[in-house]
Structure formats: C-alpha cells, structure tokens
Short mmCIF file of C-alpha atoms and ligand atoms in Angstrom, two decimals:
data_model
loop_
_atom_site.label_atom_id
_atom_site.label_comp_id
_atom_site.label_asym_id
_atom_site.label_seq_id
_atom_site.Cartn_x
_atom_site.Cartn_y
_atom_site.Cartn_z
CA MET A 110 -15.51 5.80 15.94
CA ILE A 111 -13.44 7.32 13.15
CA GLU A 112 -15.26 10.06 11.25
CA CYS A 113 -14.93 9.66 7.51
CA ILE A 114 -15.96 11.78 4.51
CA GLY A 115 -17.11 10.11 1.32
CA TYR A 116 -19.32 10.23 -1.74
CA GLY A 117 -22.27 7.92 -1.94
CA ALA A 118 -25.82 7.19 -3.06
CA LYS A 119 -28.65 7.74 -0.63
CA GLY A 120 -31.03 5.51 -2.59
CA GLU A 121 -31.47 3.38 -5.72
CA LYS A 122 -30.22 5.01 -8.94
CA GLN A 123 -29.55 8.27 -7.10
CA LYS A 124 -26.69 10.56 -7.95
CA LEU A 125 -23.67 10.35 -5.66
CA THR A 126 -23.30 13.23 -3.20
CA SER A 127 -20.99 14.14 -0.35
CA LEU A 128 -21.73 12.47 2.98
CA SER A 129 -19.99 11.68 6.24
CA PHE A 130 -20.14 8.38 8.13
CA PRO A 131 -18.29 6.56 10.92
CA ARG A 132 -15.68 3.80 10.57
CA ARG A 133 -15.19 1.35 13.44
CA ASP A 134 -12.39 1.97 15.94
CA LEU A 135 -9.32 -0.15 15.28
CA ARG A 136 -9.43 -3.71 16.60
CA ASP A 137 -6.17 -5.49 17.47
CA ASN A 138 -5.86 -6.98 13.98
CA ASP A 139 -7.07 -3.93 12.01
CA VAL A 140 -5.22 -1.58 9.69
CA LEU A 141 -6.31 2.05 9.19
CA ILE A 142 -5.57 3.19 5.64
CA ASP A 143 -5.43 6.77 4.42
CA ILE A 144 -6.96 6.35 0.95
CA LYS A 145 -5.10 8.02 -1.94
CA TYR A 146 -6.92 6.69 -5.00
CA CYS A 147 -9.95 4.56 -5.78
CA GLY A 148 -10.88 3.04 -9.14
CA VAL A 149 -14.41 3.20 -10.58
CA CYS A 150 -15.62 -0.30 -11.45
CA HIS A 151 -18.74 -1.02 -13.48
CA SER A 152 -19.86 -3.10 -10.48
CA ASP A 153 -20.07 0.17 -8.49
CA ILE A 154 -22.65 1.40 -10.98
CA HIS A 155 -24.58 -1.90 -10.97
CA GLN A 156 -24.80 -1.74 -7.16
CA VAL A 157 -25.77 1.94 -6.91
CA ASN A 158 -28.52 1.20 -9.44
CA ASN A 159 -29.54 -1.99 -7.56
CA ASP A 160 -29.10 -3.98 -10.81
CA TRP A 161 -28.39 -7.18 -8.86
CA GLY A 162 -31.01 -6.59 -6.11
CA GLY A 163 -30.51 -6.24 -2.35
CA SER A 164 -28.51 -3.00 -2.42
CA LEU A 165 -28.05 -1.24 0.94
CA TYR A 166 -28.26 2.57 1.22
CA PRO A 167 -26.70 4.95 1.92
CA MET A 168 -23.92 3.32 -0.13
CA VAL A 169 -20.38 4.60 -0.53
CA PRO A 170 -19.01 2.50 -3.42
CA GLY A 171 -15.38 1.71 -4.28
CA HIS A 172 -13.39 -1.52 -4.13
CA GLU A 173 -10.23 -0.59 -5.99
CA ILE A 174 -8.53 1.10 -3.06
CA VAL A 175 -4.90 2.12 -2.66
CA GLY A 176 -3.42 4.19 0.12
CA ILE A 177 -0.92 4.50 2.93
CA VAL A 178 -1.13 2.78 6.31
CA LYS A 179 -1.86 5.41 8.96
CA GLU A 180 -2.16 3.22 12.06
CA VAL A 181 -2.21 -0.47 12.98
CA GLY A 182 -3.83 -2.49 15.78
CA SER A 183 -1.65 -3.99 18.51
CA ASN A 184 -1.53 -7.50 16.96
CA VAL A 185 -0.78 -6.45 13.38
CA ARG A 186 2.60 -7.79 12.26
CA THR A 187 2.51 -7.63 8.45
CA TYR A 188 2.03 -3.88 8.00
CA LYS A 189 3.32 -0.73 9.63
CA LYS A 190 2.64 2.99 9.36
CA GLY A 191 3.71 4.34 5.97
CA ASP A 192 3.34 1.09 3.98
CA VAL A 193 1.76 1.34 0.51
CA VAL A 194 -1.21 -1.00 0.50
CA GLY A 195 -4.41 -1.92 -1.30
CA VAL A 196 -7.87 -3.27 -0.53
CA GLY A 197 -10.01 -4.98 -3.15
CA CYS A 198 -13.57 -6.32 -3.11
CA LEU A 199 -13.38 -8.27 0.17
CA VAL A 200 -12.86 -7.19 3.78
CA ASP A 201 -13.76 -10.37 5.70
CA SER A 202 -14.68 -14.04 5.38
CA CYS A 203 -15.20 -16.94 7.82
CA GLN A 204 -11.61 -18.24 7.41
CA GLU A 205 -12.84 -21.76 8.26
CA CYS A 206 -14.84 -23.20 5.36
CA PRO A 207 -13.20 -25.28 2.60
CA SER A 208 -13.02 -22.29 0.22
CA CYS A 209 -11.41 -20.00 2.82
CA LYS A 210 -8.93 -22.75 3.70
CA GLU A 211 -7.98 -22.93 0.02
CA ASN A 212 -7.42 -19.14 -0.08
CA LEU A 213 -10.60 -18.68 -2.10
CA GLU A 214 -12.31 -16.29 0.30
CA GLN A 215 -14.51 -14.93 -2.47
CA TYR A 216 -16.42 -18.24 -2.46
CA CYS A 217 -16.72 -18.39 1.37
CA ASP A 218 -19.62 -20.62 2.49
CA LYS A 219 -20.73 -18.07 5.09
CA GLY A 220 -20.67 -15.35 2.45
CA ALA A 221 -17.62 -13.11 2.28
CA VAL A 222 -18.06 -9.53 3.48
CA GLY A 223 -17.80 -7.09 0.59
CA THR A 224 -15.88 -3.85 0.90
CA TYR A 225 -19.19 -1.99 0.55
CA ASN A 226 -22.88 -2.85 0.14
CA SER A 227 -22.38 -5.68 2.64
CA LYS A 228 -22.70 -6.21 6.41
CA GLU A 229 -19.95 -6.77 8.96
CA TYR A 230 -20.31 -10.20 10.59
CA GLU A 231 -20.36 -9.13 14.25
CA SER A 232 -22.00 -5.71 14.32
CA GLY A 233 -24.19 -6.12 11.23
CA ALA A 234 -23.12 -2.57 10.30
CA ALA A 235 -23.12 -1.75 6.60
CA THR A 236 -19.64 -1.69 5.05
CA GLN A 237 -18.66 1.42 3.08
CA GLY A 238 -16.17 1.59 0.24
CA GLY A 239 -13.25 3.56 -1.06
CA TYR A 240 -14.82 6.75 -2.40
CA SER A 241 -13.80 8.06 1.01
CA THR A 242 -10.91 9.40 3.04
CA SER A 243 -10.01 6.29 5.03
CA VAL A 244 -10.88 2.66 5.59
CA VAL A 245 -10.42 0.19 8.46
CA VAL A 246 -9.72 -3.39 7.33
CA ARG A 247 -8.54 -6.53 9.11
CA GLU A 248 -4.93 -7.31 8.31
CA GLU A 249 -5.63 -10.51 6.37
CA PHE A 250 -7.59 -8.56 3.73
CA VAL A 251 -4.92 -5.93 3.09
CA VAL A 252 -2.40 -6.44 0.27
CA ARG A 253 0.93 -4.80 -0.46
CA VAL A 254 1.24 -2.64 -3.60
CA PRO A 255 4.66 -2.84 -5.30
CA GLU A 256 6.27 0.56 -4.86
CA ASN A 257 7.58 0.77 -8.43
CA LEU A 258 4.01 1.02 -9.76
CA ASP A 259 2.26 4.35 -10.25
CA LEU A 260 -0.16 4.34 -7.35
CA ALA A 261 -3.21 5.81 -9.14
CA ALA A 262 -2.79 3.47 -12.12
CA ALA A 263 -2.33 0.48 -9.80
CA ALA A 264 -5.68 1.04 -8.02
CA PRO A 265 -7.84 -0.83 -10.59
CA LEU A 266 -5.60 -3.87 -10.28
CA LEU A 267 -7.46 -4.54 -7.01
CA CYS A 268 -10.58 -5.57 -8.96
CA ALA A 269 -10.08 -5.36 -12.75
CA GLY A 270 -6.61 -6.89 -12.40
CA ILE A 271 -7.44 -9.81 -10.13
CA THR A 272 -10.76 -10.60 -11.84
CA THR A 273 -8.94 -11.22 -15.12
CA TYR A 274 -5.75 -12.74 -13.63
CA SER A 275 -7.66 -15.39 -11.66
CA PRO A 276 -9.37 -17.18 -14.60
CA ILE A 277 -6.14 -17.02 -16.63
CA LYS A 278 -4.41 -18.91 -13.81
CA HIS A 279 -7.27 -21.22 -12.84
CA TRP A 280 -7.78 -22.50 -16.38
CA LYS A 281 -4.00 -22.71 -16.89
CA MET A 282 -3.86 -20.45 -19.92
CA GLU A 283 -0.28 -20.18 -21.11
CA ALA A 284 2.06 -19.28 -23.95
CA GLY A 285 0.72 -20.49 -27.27
CA HIS A 286 -2.92 -20.62 -26.20
CA LYS A 287 -5.37 -18.47 -28.11
CA LEU A 288 -7.58 -16.29 -25.90
CA GLY A 289 -10.51 -14.11 -26.94
CA VAL A 290 -11.33 -11.10 -24.75
CA VAL A 291 -14.87 -9.79 -25.22
CA GLY A 292 -15.38 -6.10 -24.34
CA LEU A 293 -12.52 -3.62 -24.12
CA GLY A 294 -13.38 -1.84 -20.87
CA GLY A 295 -11.75 -1.79 -17.45
CA LEU A 296 -11.62 -5.58 -17.09
CA GLY A 297 -11.06 -6.28 -20.77
CA HIS A 298 -8.00 -4.07 -21.17
CA MET A 299 -6.43 -5.70 -18.10
CA ALA A 300 -7.11 -9.16 -19.53
CA VAL A 301 -5.20 -8.10 -22.66
CA LYS A 302 -2.21 -6.73 -20.72
CA LEU A 303 -1.95 -9.69 -18.35
CA ALA A 304 -2.38 -12.33 -21.05
CA ARG A 305 0.21 -10.68 -23.30
CA ALA A 306 2.70 -10.59 -20.43
CA MET A 307 2.26 -14.39 -20.31
CA SER A 308 2.75 -14.71 -24.10
CA ILE A 309 -0.85 -15.82 -24.63
CA ASN A 310 -2.16 -14.96 -28.10
CA VAL A 311 -5.00 -12.42 -27.67
CA THR A 312 -7.96 -11.56 -29.91
CA VAL A 313 -10.08 -8.63 -28.72
CA PHE A 314 -13.78 -8.53 -29.64
CA THR A 315 -15.16 -5.00 -29.45
CA THR A 316 -18.37 -3.25 -30.44
CA SER A 317 -16.46 0.06 -30.71
CA PRO A 318 -14.59 0.78 -33.98
CA GLU A 319 -12.64 3.57 -32.27
CA LYS A 320 -11.05 1.05 -29.89
CA VAL A 321 -9.45 -1.11 -32.61
CA ASP A 322 -6.14 0.80 -32.66
CA ASP A 323 -6.05 0.95 -28.87
CA ALA A 324 -6.53 -2.79 -28.62
CA LYS A 325 -3.45 -3.31 -30.79
CA LYS A 326 -1.43 -0.81 -28.77
CA LEU A 327 -2.43 -2.66 -25.61
CA GLY A 328 -0.90 -5.77 -27.13
CA ALA A 329 -3.76 -7.60 -28.87
CA ASP A 330 -2.57 -9.82 -31.73
CA HIS A 331 -5.90 -9.53 -33.50
CA VAL A 332 -9.03 -7.36 -33.16
CA VAL A 333 -12.53 -8.30 -34.28
CA LEU A 334 -15.42 -5.86 -34.64
CA SER A 335 -18.14 -8.01 -33.16
CA LYS A 336 -20.92 -6.29 -35.12
CA ASN A 337 -19.28 -7.38 -38.37
CA GLU A 338 -20.69 -10.81 -39.28
CA ASP A 339 -17.89 -11.71 -41.69
CA GLU A 340 -15.21 -10.94 -39.10
CA MET A 341 -17.09 -13.06 -36.56
CA LYS A 342 -17.51 -15.97 -39.00
CA ALA A 343 -13.77 -15.94 -39.73
CA MET A 344 -13.16 -16.63 -36.02
CA ALA A 345 -15.15 -19.91 -35.98
CA LYS A 346 -13.31 -22.65 -34.04
CA GLN A 347 -10.18 -20.51 -33.58
CA LEU A 348 -9.87 -20.02 -29.83
CA ASP A 349 -8.91 -22.12 -26.80
CA PHE A 350 -10.50 -19.70 -24.32
CA VAL A 351 -12.78 -16.67 -24.19
CA ILE A 352 -12.97 -14.27 -21.24
CA ASN A 353 -16.27 -12.41 -21.52
CA THR A 354 -16.34 -9.07 -19.66
CA VAL A 355 -19.48 -7.52 -21.17
CA ALA A 356 -21.69 -5.72 -18.64
CA ALA A 357 -24.94 -6.26 -20.61
CA VAL A 358 -26.90 -9.27 -21.89
CA HIS A 359 -25.74 -10.14 -25.42
CA ASN A 360 -25.58 -13.08 -27.81
CA LEU A 361 -23.27 -15.69 -26.24
CA ASP A 362 -23.68 -18.28 -28.99
CA SER A 363 -21.63 -16.22 -31.43
CA TYR A 364 -18.65 -16.36 -29.02
CA LEU A 365 -19.13 -20.05 -28.15
CA GLN A 366 -18.80 -20.70 -31.87
CA CYS A 367 -15.35 -19.10 -31.86
CA LEU A 368 -14.06 -21.82 -29.51
CA LYS A 369 -12.21 -24.91 -30.73
CA ARG A 370 -13.31 -28.36 -29.51
CA ASP A 371 -12.86 -28.45 -25.71
CA GLY A 372 -12.69 -24.64 -25.63
CA LYS A 373 -13.92 -22.73 -22.59
CA MET A 374 -15.73 -19.43 -22.24
CA ILE A 375 -15.42 -17.81 -18.83
CA MET A 376 -18.05 -15.24 -17.93
CA ILE A 377 -16.93 -12.38 -15.67
CA GLY A 378 -19.31 -9.62 -16.83
CA LEU A 379 -22.46 -9.71 -14.68
CA PRO A 380 -25.42 -7.92 -16.32
CA ASP A 381 -28.60 -6.72 -14.61
CA LYS A 382 -30.74 -9.45 -16.26
CA PRO A 383 -30.37 -13.23 -16.64
CA TYR A 384 -29.26 -14.56 -20.03
CA PRO A 385 -32.05 -16.03 -22.15
CA ASN A 386 -31.72 -19.51 -23.65
CA ILE A 387 -28.25 -20.62 -24.65
CA GLU A 388 -27.68 -23.06 -27.52
CA VAL A 389 -26.37 -26.11 -25.60
CA SER A 390 -25.79 -28.13 -28.79
CA GLU A 391 -22.71 -25.96 -29.33
CA LEU A 392 -21.42 -27.18 -25.94
CA ILE A 393 -22.43 -30.81 -26.49
CA PHE A 394 -21.21 -31.38 -30.03
CA HIS A 395 -17.79 -29.84 -29.41
CA ARG A 396 -17.37 -30.63 -25.69
CA LYS A 397 -17.17 -26.92 -24.86
CA THR A 398 -17.44 -25.39 -21.38
CA LEU A 399 -19.34 -22.28 -20.30
CA ALA A 400 -17.97 -21.17 -16.92
CA GLY A 401 -17.85 -18.19 -14.57
CA SER A 402 -15.32 -16.65 -12.20
CA LEU A 403 -15.56 -14.21 -9.28
CA ILE A 404 -12.69 -11.80 -8.52
CA GLY A 405 -9.89 -13.77 -6.76
CA GLY A 406 -8.72 -14.67 -3.26
CA ILE A 407 -6.40 -12.49 -1.18
CA LYS A 408 -3.31 -14.66 -1.71
CA GLU A 409 -3.88 -14.62 -5.45
CA THR A 410 -4.46 -10.85 -5.38
CA GLN A 411 -1.02 -10.43 -3.81
CA GLU A 412 0.46 -12.80 -6.41
CA MET A 413 -1.15 -10.72 -9.19
CA LEU A 414 0.17 -7.45 -7.71
CA ASP A 415 3.68 -8.91 -7.47
CA PHE A 416 3.40 -10.14 -11.08
CA CYS A 417 2.37 -6.63 -12.16
CA GLY A 418 5.26 -5.16 -10.16
CA GLU A 419 7.74 -7.47 -11.91
CA HIS A 420 6.32 -6.78 -15.37
CA ASP A 421 5.56 -3.07 -14.85
CA ILE A 422 1.87 -3.56 -15.56
CA VAL A 423 -0.68 -0.94 -14.52
CA CYS A 424 -4.04 0.15 -15.86
CA ASP A 425 -4.65 2.87 -18.43
CA ILE A 426 -6.55 5.44 -16.42
CA GLU A 427 -8.33 8.78 -16.53
CA LYS A 428 -7.83 10.49 -13.19
CA ILE A 429 -10.86 12.41 -11.93
CA ASN A 430 -11.90 14.51 -8.97
CA ILE A 431 -14.68 13.07 -6.84
CA GLN A 432 -16.93 15.94 -7.89
CA ASP A 433 -16.94 14.46 -11.44
CA ILE A 434 -18.09 11.00 -10.37
CA ASN A 435 -21.64 11.20 -11.76
CA GLU A 436 -20.34 12.20 -15.19
CA ALA A 437 -17.80 9.36 -14.97
CA TYR A 438 -20.63 6.86 -14.32
CA LYS A 439 -22.50 8.15 -17.37
CA ARG A 440 -19.41 7.82 -19.55
CA THR A 441 -18.63 4.33 -18.25
CA ILE A 442 -22.14 3.15 -19.15
CA GLU A 443 -21.58 4.60 -22.64
CA GLY A 444 -18.26 2.71 -22.94
CA ASP A 445 -16.46 6.06 -23.13
CA VAL A 446 -13.48 5.58 -20.80
CA LYS A 447 -9.86 4.74 -21.54
CA TYR A 448 -9.90 2.45 -19.70
CA ARG A 449 -10.64 3.10 -16.05
CA PHE A 450 -11.64 6.19 -14.10
CA VAL A 451 -9.65 6.59 -10.90
CA ILE A 452 -10.70 9.06 -8.23
CA ASP A 453 -8.01 11.26 -6.72
CA ILE A 454 -9.12 11.19 -3.09
CA ALA A 455 -7.27 14.45 -2.39
CA SER A 456 -10.20 16.16 -4.16
CA LEU A 457 -12.51 14.82 -1.45
CA LYS A 458 -10.35 16.19 1.33
CA GLU A 459 -10.31 19.60 -0.35
CA GLY A 460 -14.12 19.66 -0.17
P1 NAP B 603 -16.66 -1.47 -18.45
O1 NAP B 603 -15.37 -0.77 -18.20
O2 NAP B 603 -17.89 -0.68 -18.61
O3 NAP B 603 -16.42 -2.43 -19.72
C1 NAP B 603 -17.43 -3.24 -20.27
C2 NAP B 603 -17.23 -3.30 -21.79
O4 NAP B 603 -18.19 -4.20 -22.32
C3 NAP B 603 -17.47 -1.99 -22.50
O5 NAP B 603 -16.35 -1.15 -22.54
C4 NAP B 603 -17.84 -2.47 -23.90
O6 NAP B 603 -16.65 -2.77 -24.61
C5 NAP B 603 -18.55 -3.76 -23.63
N1 NAP B 603 -20.02 -3.60 -23.68
C6 NAP B 603 -20.77 -2.86 -22.84
N2 NAP B 603 -22.07 -2.95 -23.18
C7 NAP B 603 -22.14 -3.81 -24.20
C8 NAP B 603 -23.20 -4.33 -24.96
N3 NAP B 603 -24.47 -3.99 -24.73
N4 NAP B 603 -22.90 -5.20 -25.94
C9 NAP B 603 -21.63 -5.55 -26.18
N5 NAP B 603 -20.58 -5.06 -25.48
C10 NAP B 603 -20.83 -4.20 -24.51
O7 NAP B 603 -16.96 -2.48 -17.27
P2 NAP B 603 -15.96 -3.30 -16.32
O8 NAP B 603 -15.68 -2.50 -15.11
O9 NAP B 603 -14.86 -3.83 -17.14
O10 NAP B 603 -16.93 -4.47 -15.85
C11 NAP B 603 -17.48 -5.36 -16.79
C12 NAP B 603 -18.49 -6.29 -16.13
O11 NAP B 603 -17.79 -7.15 -15.23
C13 NAP B 603 -19.54 -5.60 -15.27
O12 NAP B 603 -20.77 -6.30 -15.43
C14 NAP B 603 -19.03 -5.76 -13.85
O13 NAP B 603 -20.02 -5.72 -12.88
C15 NAP B 603 -18.44 -7.14 -13.96
N6 NAP B 603 -17.43 -7.47 -12.93
C16 NAP B 603 -17.37 -8.77 -12.55
C17 NAP B 603 -16.43 -9.16 -11.64
C18 NAP B 603 -16.32 -10.60 -11.28
O14 NAP B 603 -15.76 -10.91 -10.23
N7 NAP B 603 -16.79 -11.51 -12.09
C19 NAP B 603 -15.54 -8.23 -11.11
C20 NAP B 603 -15.62 -6.92 -11.53
C21 NAP B 603 -16.57 -6.54 -12.46
P3 NAP B 603 -16.50 -2.50 -26.20
O15 NAP B 603 -16.70 -1.03 -26.38
O16 NAP B 603 -15.13 -2.98 -26.49
O17 NAP B 603 -17.55 -3.34 -26.88
ZN1 ZN B 604 -14.94 -4.26 -9.42
#
C-alpha cells in the first residue's frame, strides 16, 4: 500500500480536515501520479454535503487533478516517469458495454468508477480524490496535459473544461450559432472560452451584476442580467442553444423561452433537489429540446485538452493552499470565485 496524505470530510456536511489513507499498490497497467494541483468543483461540495445522496465517508474530494508521473506498472506503454498528466472524474469503467465501446465511459452500463466517492470494482474499496499527494490510476483513464499550458490553470479543464466541451461537440454547435450560457462560475466561464474559440456567438446569463464586465472580457458577445425582466424578455426566441450550469433549482421556463424553434437547452448543473413542474407547452409548440449531459469520455477529454493546448485556453483561477479549503467552499457557494479555486498540493506536503 502507498501511504497518502489528503484533506477530506469524515461525515456529511463536515469541514474538511487533514487525514492519511492508503492507495493500492501499482498493478501492471497502473500509473502513480505525484499530484501538483487540484481544482475545486461545485460537485465536490455537493458530494461532501451529500446533496445527491449515497455519499461515502471519509471522503477526499477532487477530480480536477494534474501532476507528474512518478512510476508506471510493467505493462504501461503510453506514459513514463516525468510525463505531465491529468485525471478527471473517472478512474475505471467496464470497457465492454456499448457506451464504453463508443468511448463514452461516463455512461457505462455497469456504472463507471468515480475518482472519489465511488467503489473500486474488484476490491470494493472507496476511491479517494485529488486533494491529496498522489493517486494511482489505470493507464486508460490518464490523459496527457499539453506542456504549453500553465499547469495550475489547466487543472479545472479535467472537469469544467470537458463538461462544457462535450455538449458543444455532441450537439454540433459551430460558428454562427447563438449559444446562451447560464451561470458564470467554473463551468460557465469555460463554456464561454471554448465556444468563443469555435466562433460561436455567446450570451451569458448571470445573476451577479459584478460579473458583467468579466463576461465580456472572457469573450461573451452579450450579457444578460437574469434578474432583469426586460433584459430577459428581449432575449425571447434568440438562441439556438442554452448550456445551463446553475447549481441550484431555478426557473427553467424563462430560459426555454429564449430558444428559437428547434432550440435545445442542455442541463449540466445538478442541484440538490429535483426541478418542479416544467412548462412542456414551450417544448411542444416550438419543437424545443430539454437535454442533459454528463462530463465526457476519456478520448474526448484528451481531444479537449489538445484543443486547449492549440488555442492556449486555460481557466481563470484563484490558487489556494489546502488549509483554506473550507473558506473556498463557502465562497464558491456564494458565487464569489473568479472563476475556479485550485489547490496547490505543495501546501499539503508542507503540513
Ligand atoms: P460554480 O462555480 O459554483 O458556478 C455556478 C454558477 O451558477 C454560479 O457562479 C452562479 O453564477 C450561478 N448560480 C448559483 N446559484 C444560483 C441560483 N440560485 N440562481 C441562479 N444562478 C445561480 O459551480 P460549477 O463548478 O460551475 O458547477 C455548476 C453545477 O454543475 C454544479 O451543480 C455541479 O455539481 C454541476 N456539474 C455537473 C457536471 C456534469 O457532468 N453535468 C460536471 C461538473 C459539475 P452567476 O453568479 O453568474 O449567476
Ligand atoms: Zn467537477
């Protein structure tokens, strides 16, 4: 066993504290990664708080991991010691079902194994995430991080990046299309950057007046304050697509109304409660689609990282020490982060 130090929650809604735990010894197809940085996703907070049910404790969160390969198993061919790599939300899947065969491991019929708050297939041991010094992951779930990207700012690409890239690609959004992005947080700001790099016209919907200028600097063509009824009304039937990143239950009808005929709203924000009734007449009378999307497969994650490498795209981050993680959670819930906290794992090693 490999002894590992991390920060985690010992129970539901508990503050994160220092703890140590074992990682499995390297199997033939495993890669041992010395973690350098880990992003703080709103999903980490949902899972610590057991918002979605079924959380396993103690829980070391973190699925936006970047680091350096320290050691590889005897059958590993793709990576070697010293490589700059990343690990996102997944660490295993069955590799046999139709979704896995289509490189869509996130929709694996057996249930993909999450980087944390999940159980390894064979041992049943709880997986633990990237707020820690090292991680052991099978080769197929490791991706290569382009070396021209700032490593800390690249970390959130492993979840915020792929979760927004995947629906853009799946629904074939392209130059000339009009896309609305709801919520300017970690996911939302990446949706803006990625869509702009593909010449998609972007309108940001935000509840935060202080983010309007930022949204424009990030590349948004238009910004709407969603609490302003007149601004919302002016958007009626304007958009081809909406990507909705909001982490709390809110009024979806007002965004469905912003879609043109045949428009599609893709939900990626996953709140703690189900949505109440949705006005289906808006869907029926204008042939609109309400859809959802979960992260992205490993092949697509690599494609997204390569795209970001070519276009010099990284996240806007606030680097923190692990000791500040509980304050960072509080600020994320309040929408007070520009636009992703990233933990410098060196702070963990220093104690
Ligand atoms: P985040 O950084 O906290 O951003 C969420 C943004 O939503 C906030 O910055 C805020 O933007 C807006 N917002 C929050 N509460 C709101 C409310 N009550 N009403 C209206 N707007 C509100 O979170 P994130 O890390 O981007 O994650 C967003 C959601 O996506 C979370 O639920 C997370 O679990 C989920 N997620 C899903 C996937 C997936 O695969 N589908 C992957 C990762 C994360 P403004 O200030 O601009 O209004
Ligand atoms: Zn995430």
